[in-house]
mmCIF file of C-alpha atoms and ligand atoms in Angstrom:
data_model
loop_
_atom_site.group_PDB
_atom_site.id
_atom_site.type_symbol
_atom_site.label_atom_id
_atom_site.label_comp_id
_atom_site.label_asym_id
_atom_site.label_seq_id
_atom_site.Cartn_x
_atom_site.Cartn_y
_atom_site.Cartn_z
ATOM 1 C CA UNK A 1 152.616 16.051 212.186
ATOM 2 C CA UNK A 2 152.841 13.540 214.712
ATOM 3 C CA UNK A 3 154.935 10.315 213.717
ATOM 4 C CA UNK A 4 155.601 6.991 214.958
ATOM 5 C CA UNK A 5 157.502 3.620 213.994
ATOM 6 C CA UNK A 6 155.646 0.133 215.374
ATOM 7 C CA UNK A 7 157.533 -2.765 215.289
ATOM 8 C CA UNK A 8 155.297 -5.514 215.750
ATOM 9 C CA UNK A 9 156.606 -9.425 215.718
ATOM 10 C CA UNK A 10 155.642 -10.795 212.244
ATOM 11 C CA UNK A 11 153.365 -9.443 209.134
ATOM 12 C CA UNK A 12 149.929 -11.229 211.239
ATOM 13 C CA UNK A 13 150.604 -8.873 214.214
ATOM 14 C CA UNK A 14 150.967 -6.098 211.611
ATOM 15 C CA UNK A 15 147.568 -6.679 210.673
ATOM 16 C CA UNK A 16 145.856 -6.990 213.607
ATOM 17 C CA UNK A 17 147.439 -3.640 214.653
ATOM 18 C CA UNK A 18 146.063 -2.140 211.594
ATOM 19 C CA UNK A 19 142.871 -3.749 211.730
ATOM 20 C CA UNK A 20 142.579 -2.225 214.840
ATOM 21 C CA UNK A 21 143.884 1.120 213.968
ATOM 22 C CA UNK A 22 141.210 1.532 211.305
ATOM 23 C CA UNK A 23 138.703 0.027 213.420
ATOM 24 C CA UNK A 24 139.536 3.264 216.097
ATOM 25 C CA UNK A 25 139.987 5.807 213.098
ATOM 26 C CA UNK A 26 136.369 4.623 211.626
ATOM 27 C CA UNK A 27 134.731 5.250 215.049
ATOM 28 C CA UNK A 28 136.532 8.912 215.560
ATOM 29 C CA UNK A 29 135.764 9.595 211.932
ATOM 30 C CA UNK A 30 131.690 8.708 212.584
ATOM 31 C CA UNK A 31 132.033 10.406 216.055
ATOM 32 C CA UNK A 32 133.409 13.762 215.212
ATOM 33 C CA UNK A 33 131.797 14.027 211.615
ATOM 34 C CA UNK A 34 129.577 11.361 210.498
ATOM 35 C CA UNK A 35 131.379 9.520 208.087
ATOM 36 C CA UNK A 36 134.905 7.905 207.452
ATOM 37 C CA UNK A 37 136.510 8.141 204.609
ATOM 38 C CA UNK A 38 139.070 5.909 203.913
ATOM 39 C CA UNK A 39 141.734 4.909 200.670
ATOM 40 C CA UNK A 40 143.433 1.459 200.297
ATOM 41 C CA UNK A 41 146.476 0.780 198.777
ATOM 42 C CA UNK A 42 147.497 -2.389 196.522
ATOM 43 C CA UNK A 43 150.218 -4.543 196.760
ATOM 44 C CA UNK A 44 150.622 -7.910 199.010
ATOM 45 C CA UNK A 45 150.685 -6.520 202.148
ATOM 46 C CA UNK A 46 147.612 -4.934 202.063
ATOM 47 C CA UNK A 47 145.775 -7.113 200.962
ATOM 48 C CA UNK A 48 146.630 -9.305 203.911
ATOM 49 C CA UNK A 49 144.847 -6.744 205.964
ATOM 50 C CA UNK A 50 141.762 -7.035 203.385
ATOM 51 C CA UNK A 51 141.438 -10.690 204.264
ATOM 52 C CA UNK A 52 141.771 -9.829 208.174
ATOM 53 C CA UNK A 53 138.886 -7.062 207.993
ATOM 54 C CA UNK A 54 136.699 -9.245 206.018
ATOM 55 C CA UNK A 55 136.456 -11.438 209.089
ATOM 56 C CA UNK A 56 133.398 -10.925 211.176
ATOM 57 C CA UNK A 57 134.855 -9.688 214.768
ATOM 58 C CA UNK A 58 136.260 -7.052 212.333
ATOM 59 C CA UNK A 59 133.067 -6.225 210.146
ATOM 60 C CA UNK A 60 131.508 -5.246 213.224
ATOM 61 C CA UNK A 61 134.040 -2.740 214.790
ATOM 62 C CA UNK A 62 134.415 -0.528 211.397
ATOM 63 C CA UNK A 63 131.557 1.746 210.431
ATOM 64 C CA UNK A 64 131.484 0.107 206.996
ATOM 65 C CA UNK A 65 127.971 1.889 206.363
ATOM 66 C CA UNK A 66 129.309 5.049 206.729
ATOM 67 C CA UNK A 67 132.711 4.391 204.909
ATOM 68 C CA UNK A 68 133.329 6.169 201.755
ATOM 69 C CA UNK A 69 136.092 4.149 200.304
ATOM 70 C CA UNK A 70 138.895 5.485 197.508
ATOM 71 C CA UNK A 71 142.661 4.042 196.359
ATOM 72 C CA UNK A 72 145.848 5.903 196.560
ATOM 73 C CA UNK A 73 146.317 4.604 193.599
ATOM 74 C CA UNK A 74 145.322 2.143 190.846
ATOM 75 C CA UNK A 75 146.616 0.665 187.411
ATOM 76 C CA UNK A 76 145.077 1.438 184.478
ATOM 77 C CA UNK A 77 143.128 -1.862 183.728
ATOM 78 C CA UNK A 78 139.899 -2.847 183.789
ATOM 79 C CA UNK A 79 138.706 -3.843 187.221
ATOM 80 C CA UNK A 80 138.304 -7.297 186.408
ATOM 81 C CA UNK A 81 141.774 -7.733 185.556
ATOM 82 C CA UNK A 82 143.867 -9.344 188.134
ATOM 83 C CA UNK A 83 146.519 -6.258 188.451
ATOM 84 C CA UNK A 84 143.644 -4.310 189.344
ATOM 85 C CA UNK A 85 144.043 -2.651 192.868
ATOM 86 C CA UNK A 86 140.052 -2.171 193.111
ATOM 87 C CA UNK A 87 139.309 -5.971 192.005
ATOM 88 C CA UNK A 88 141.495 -7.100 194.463
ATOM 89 C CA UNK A 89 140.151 -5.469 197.419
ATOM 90 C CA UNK A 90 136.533 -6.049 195.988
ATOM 91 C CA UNK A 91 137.442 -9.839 195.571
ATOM 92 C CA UNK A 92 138.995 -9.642 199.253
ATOM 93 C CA UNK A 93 137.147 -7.387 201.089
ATOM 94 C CA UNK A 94 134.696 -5.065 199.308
ATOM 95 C CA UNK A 95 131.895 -7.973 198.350
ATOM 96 C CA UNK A 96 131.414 -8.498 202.288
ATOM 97 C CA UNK A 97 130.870 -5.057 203.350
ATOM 98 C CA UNK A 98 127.268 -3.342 204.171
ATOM 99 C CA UNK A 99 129.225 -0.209 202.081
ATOM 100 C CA UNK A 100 126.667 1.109 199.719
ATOM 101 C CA UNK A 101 128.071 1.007 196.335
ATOM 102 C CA UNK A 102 127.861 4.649 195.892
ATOM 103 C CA UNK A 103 130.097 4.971 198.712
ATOM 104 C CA UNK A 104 132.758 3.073 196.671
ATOM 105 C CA UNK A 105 134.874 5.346 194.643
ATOM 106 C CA UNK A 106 137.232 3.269 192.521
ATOM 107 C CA UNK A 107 139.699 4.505 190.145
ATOM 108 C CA UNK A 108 138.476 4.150 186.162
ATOM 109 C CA UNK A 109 141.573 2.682 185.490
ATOM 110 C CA UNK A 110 139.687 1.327 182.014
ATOM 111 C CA UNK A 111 138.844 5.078 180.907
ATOM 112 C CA UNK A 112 140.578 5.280 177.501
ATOM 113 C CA UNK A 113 142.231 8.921 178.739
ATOM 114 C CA UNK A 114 144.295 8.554 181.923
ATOM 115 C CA UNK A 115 144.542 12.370 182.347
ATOM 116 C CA UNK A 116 140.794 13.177 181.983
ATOM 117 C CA UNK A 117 140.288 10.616 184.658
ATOM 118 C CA UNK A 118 142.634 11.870 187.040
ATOM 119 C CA UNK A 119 140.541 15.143 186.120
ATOM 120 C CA UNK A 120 137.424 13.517 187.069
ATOM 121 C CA UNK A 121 138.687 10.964 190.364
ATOM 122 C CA UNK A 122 140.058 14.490 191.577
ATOM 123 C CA UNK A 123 136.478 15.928 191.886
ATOM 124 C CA UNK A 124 135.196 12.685 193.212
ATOM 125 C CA UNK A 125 137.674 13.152 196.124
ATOM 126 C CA UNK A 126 136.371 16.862 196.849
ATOM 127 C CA UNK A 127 132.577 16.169 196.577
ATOM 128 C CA UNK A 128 133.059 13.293 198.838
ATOM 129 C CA UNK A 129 135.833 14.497 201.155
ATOM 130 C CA UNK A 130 136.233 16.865 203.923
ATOM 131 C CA UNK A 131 138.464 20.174 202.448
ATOM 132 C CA UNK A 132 141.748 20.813 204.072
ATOM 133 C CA UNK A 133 143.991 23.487 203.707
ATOM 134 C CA UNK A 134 143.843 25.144 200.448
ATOM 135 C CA UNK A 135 140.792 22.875 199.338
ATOM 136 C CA UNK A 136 142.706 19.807 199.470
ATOM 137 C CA UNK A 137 140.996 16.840 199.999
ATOM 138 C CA UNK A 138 141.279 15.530 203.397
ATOM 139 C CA UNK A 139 140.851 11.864 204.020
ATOM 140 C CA UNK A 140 140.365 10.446 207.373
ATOM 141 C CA UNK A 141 142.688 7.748 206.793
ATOM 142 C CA UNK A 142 145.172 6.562 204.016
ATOM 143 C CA UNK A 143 146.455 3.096 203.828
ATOM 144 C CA UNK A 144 150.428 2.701 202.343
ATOM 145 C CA UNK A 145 152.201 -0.022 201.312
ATOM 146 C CA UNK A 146 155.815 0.548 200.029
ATOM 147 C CA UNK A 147 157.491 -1.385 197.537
ATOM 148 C CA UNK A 148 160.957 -2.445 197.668
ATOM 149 C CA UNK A 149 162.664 0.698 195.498
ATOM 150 C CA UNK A 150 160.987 3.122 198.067
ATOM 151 C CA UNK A 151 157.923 4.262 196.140
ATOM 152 C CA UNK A 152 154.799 4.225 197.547
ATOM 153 C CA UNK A 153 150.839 4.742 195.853
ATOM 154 C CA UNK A 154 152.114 5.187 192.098
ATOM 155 C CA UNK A 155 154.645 7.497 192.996
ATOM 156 C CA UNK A 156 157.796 6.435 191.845
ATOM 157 C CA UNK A 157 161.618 7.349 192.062
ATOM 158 C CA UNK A 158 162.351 10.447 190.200
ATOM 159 C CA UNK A 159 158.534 10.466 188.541
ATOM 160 C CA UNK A 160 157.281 13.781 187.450
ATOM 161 C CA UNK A 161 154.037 12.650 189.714
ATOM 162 C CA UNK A 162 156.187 13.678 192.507
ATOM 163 C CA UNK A 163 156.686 17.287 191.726
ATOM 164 C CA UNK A 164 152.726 17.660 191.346
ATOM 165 C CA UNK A 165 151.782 20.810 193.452
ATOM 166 C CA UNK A 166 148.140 21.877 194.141
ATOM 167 C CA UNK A 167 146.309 18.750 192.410
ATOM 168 C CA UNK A 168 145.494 15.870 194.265
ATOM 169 C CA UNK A 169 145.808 13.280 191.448
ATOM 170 C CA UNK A 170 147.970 12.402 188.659
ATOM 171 C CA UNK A 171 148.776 9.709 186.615
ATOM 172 C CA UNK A 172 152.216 8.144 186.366
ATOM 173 C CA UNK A 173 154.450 5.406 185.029
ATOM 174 C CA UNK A 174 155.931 2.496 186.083
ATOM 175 C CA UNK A 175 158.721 0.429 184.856
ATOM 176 C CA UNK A 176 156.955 -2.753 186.430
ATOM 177 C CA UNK A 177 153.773 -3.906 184.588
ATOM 178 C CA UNK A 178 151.266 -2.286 184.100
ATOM 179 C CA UNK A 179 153.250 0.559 183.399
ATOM 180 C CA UNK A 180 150.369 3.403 182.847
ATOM 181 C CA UNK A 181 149.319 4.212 186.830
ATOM 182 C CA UNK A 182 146.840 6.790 188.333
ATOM 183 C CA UNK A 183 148.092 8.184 191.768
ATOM 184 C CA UNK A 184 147.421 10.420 194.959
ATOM 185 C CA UNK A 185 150.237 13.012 195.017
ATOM 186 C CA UNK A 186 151.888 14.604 198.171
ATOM 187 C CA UNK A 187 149.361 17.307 198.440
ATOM 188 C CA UNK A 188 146.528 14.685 198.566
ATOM 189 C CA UNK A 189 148.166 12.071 200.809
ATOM 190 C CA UNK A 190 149.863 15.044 202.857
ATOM 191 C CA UNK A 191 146.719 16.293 203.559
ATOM 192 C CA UNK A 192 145.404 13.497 205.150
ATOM 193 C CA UNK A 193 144.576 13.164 209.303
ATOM 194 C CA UNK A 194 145.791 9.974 208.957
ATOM 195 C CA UNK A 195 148.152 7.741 206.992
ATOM 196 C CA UNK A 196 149.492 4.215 208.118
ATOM 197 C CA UNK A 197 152.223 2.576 206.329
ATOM 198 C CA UNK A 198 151.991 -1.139 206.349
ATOM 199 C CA UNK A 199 155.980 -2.411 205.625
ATOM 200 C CA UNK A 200 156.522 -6.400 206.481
ATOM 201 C CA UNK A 201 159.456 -8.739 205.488
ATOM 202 C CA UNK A 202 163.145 -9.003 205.403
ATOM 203 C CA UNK A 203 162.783 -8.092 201.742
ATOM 204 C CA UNK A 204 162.061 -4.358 202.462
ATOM 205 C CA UNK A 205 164.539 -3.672 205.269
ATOM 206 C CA UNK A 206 167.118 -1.850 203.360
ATOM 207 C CA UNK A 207 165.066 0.420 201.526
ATOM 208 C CA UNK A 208 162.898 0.740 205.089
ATOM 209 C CA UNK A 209 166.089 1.856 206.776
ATOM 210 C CA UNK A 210 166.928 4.121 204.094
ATOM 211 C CA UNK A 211 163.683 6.025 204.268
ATOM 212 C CA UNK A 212 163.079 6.479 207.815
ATOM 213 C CA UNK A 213 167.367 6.536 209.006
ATOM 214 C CA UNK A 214 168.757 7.698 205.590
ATOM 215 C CA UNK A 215 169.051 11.534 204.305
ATOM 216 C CA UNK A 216 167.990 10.180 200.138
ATOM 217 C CA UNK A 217 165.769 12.603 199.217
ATOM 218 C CA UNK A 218 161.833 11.950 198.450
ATOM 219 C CA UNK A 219 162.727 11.991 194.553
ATOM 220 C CA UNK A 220 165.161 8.757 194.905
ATOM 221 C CA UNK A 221 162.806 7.222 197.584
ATOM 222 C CA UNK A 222 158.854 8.606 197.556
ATOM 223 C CA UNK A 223 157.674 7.478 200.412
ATOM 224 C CA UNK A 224 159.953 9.613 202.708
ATOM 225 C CA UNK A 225 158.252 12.152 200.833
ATOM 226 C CA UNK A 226 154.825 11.386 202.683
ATOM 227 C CA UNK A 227 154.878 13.656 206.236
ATOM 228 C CA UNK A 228 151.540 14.894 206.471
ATOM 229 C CA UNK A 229 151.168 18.517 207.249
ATOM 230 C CA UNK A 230 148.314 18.210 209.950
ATOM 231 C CA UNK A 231 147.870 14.323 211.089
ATOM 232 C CA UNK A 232 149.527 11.349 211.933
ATOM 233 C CA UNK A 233 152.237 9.103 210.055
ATOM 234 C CA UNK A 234 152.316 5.583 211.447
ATOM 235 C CA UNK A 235 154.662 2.816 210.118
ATOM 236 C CA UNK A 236 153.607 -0.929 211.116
ATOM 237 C CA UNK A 237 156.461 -2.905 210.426
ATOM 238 C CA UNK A 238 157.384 -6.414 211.029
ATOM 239 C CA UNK A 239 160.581 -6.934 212.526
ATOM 240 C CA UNK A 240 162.004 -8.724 209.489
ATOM 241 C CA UNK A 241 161.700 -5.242 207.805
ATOM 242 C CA UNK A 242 162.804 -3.368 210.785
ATOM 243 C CA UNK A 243 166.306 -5.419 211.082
ATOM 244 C CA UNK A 244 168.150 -2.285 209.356
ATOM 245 C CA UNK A 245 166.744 0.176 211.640
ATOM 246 C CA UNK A 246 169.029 1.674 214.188
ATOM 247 C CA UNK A 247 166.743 3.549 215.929
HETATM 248 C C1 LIG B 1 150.436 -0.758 193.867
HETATM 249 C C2 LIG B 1 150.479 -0.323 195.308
HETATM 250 C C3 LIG B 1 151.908 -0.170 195.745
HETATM 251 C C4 LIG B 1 152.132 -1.180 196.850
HETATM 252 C C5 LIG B 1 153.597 -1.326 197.157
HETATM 253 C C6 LIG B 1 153.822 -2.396 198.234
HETATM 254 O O1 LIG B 1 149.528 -0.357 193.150
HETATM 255 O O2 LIG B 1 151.290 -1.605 193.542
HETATM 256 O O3 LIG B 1 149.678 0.716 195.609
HETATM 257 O O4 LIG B 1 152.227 1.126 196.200
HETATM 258 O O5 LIG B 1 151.430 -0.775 198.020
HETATM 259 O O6 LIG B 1 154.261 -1.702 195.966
HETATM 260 O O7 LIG B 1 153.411 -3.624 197.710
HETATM 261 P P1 LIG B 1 153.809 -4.993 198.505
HETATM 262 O O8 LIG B 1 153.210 -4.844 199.865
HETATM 263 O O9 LIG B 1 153.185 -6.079 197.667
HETATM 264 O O10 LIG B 1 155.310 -5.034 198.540
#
């Protein structure tokens, strides 16, 4: 695993970095095997980059045709509803991309059995994945945001999601709203060649400086949990969330 902290000089520089970090993963992706395959995260930040990528001088630089697009995670809600991670990104970003719909592989977060469809958006991910090591599914490029008590996807402090070995899906709680969540685990984000996290305001510099200075393990804050095994961890932050750092 290669790993790296950015500091960049406010959340709009974050997203042009990232912008242009998927733009370059999307081109390797096509270059080396014909496809990129790519999962979004919710959450505020990230949909900031949405906005940025729906632009036109970004349209043009990602291989959207070729992009097979999942979620780390979403709620269980219908898509229309407003707390749904896949709405979002279809109301920000998804309706102006040449993807094919097929290529889109959203979370049923409406399926009336959370387990079975963990079940199922598991074998989604393998027919339209590379395999890794051990079968895992191996995304080209994972997208993070991380809220402010450390967790990350739908994997939350001390969550039984985060002892999930072997599987690359599983559902979850939360003690926000709405509390029933369907998640990547470790194995599935850990597999990835790439994962970016995307961390911006003063809000999240504690908990930042906890995860990447601290020794609290994964269970108390997920998202130092997330090293992937063969590929690259990048954290864009802004430098509101990087005032804790001390490295
Ligand atoms: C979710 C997200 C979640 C999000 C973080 C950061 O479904 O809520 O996947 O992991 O990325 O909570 O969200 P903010 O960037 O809004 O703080």
């Amino acid at each position: 695993m290669t790993s790296e902290v950015v500091v960049l000089p406010d959340v709009d520089a974050v997203m042009w970095e990232a912008a242009s970090r998927v733009a370059a993963a999307g081109r390797a992706a096509m270059a080396e095997r014909g496809r990129f395959t790519l999962a979004l995260s919710g959450g505020s930040t990230p949909r900031e980059l949405f906005r940025l990528l729906a632009m036109g001088e970004w349209m043009i630089r990602v291989p959207w045709e070729a992009t097979h697009i999942f979620w780390a995670d979403d709620r269980c809600v219908p898509p229309d509803d407003p707390d749904s991670n896949y709405g979002v990104a279809r109301a920000t970003l998804l309706s102006r991309l040449p993807t094919p719909p097929e290529q889109i592989h959203r979370w049923f977060g409406d399926a009336p059995d959370p387990t079975a469809e963990a079940a199922r958006y598991a074998a989604e991910l393998r027919e339209h994945t590379d395999a890794g090591a051990g079968g895992m599914p191996r995304l080209d490029l994972i997208l993070l945001g991380m809220g402010d008590d450390g967790h990350t996807a739908s994997l939350f402090p001390r969550s039984p999601a985060l002892a999930v070995e072997g599987e690359p899906t599983a559902t979850s709680e939360s003690s926000a709203p709405p509390t029933q969540r369907l998640t990547l685990t470790y194995p599935a984000l850990n597999a990835a060649r790439n994962v970016i996290f995307l961390v911006a305001g003063a809000g999240k510099a504690v908990t930042l400086a906890r995860v990447l200075d601290g020794r609290a393990a994964a269970d108390e804050l997920p998202a130092r949990g997330v090293r992937p095994n063969d590929g690259a961890l990048t954290w864009l932050v802004d430098e509101a969330a990087a005032a804790r750092l001390t490295r």
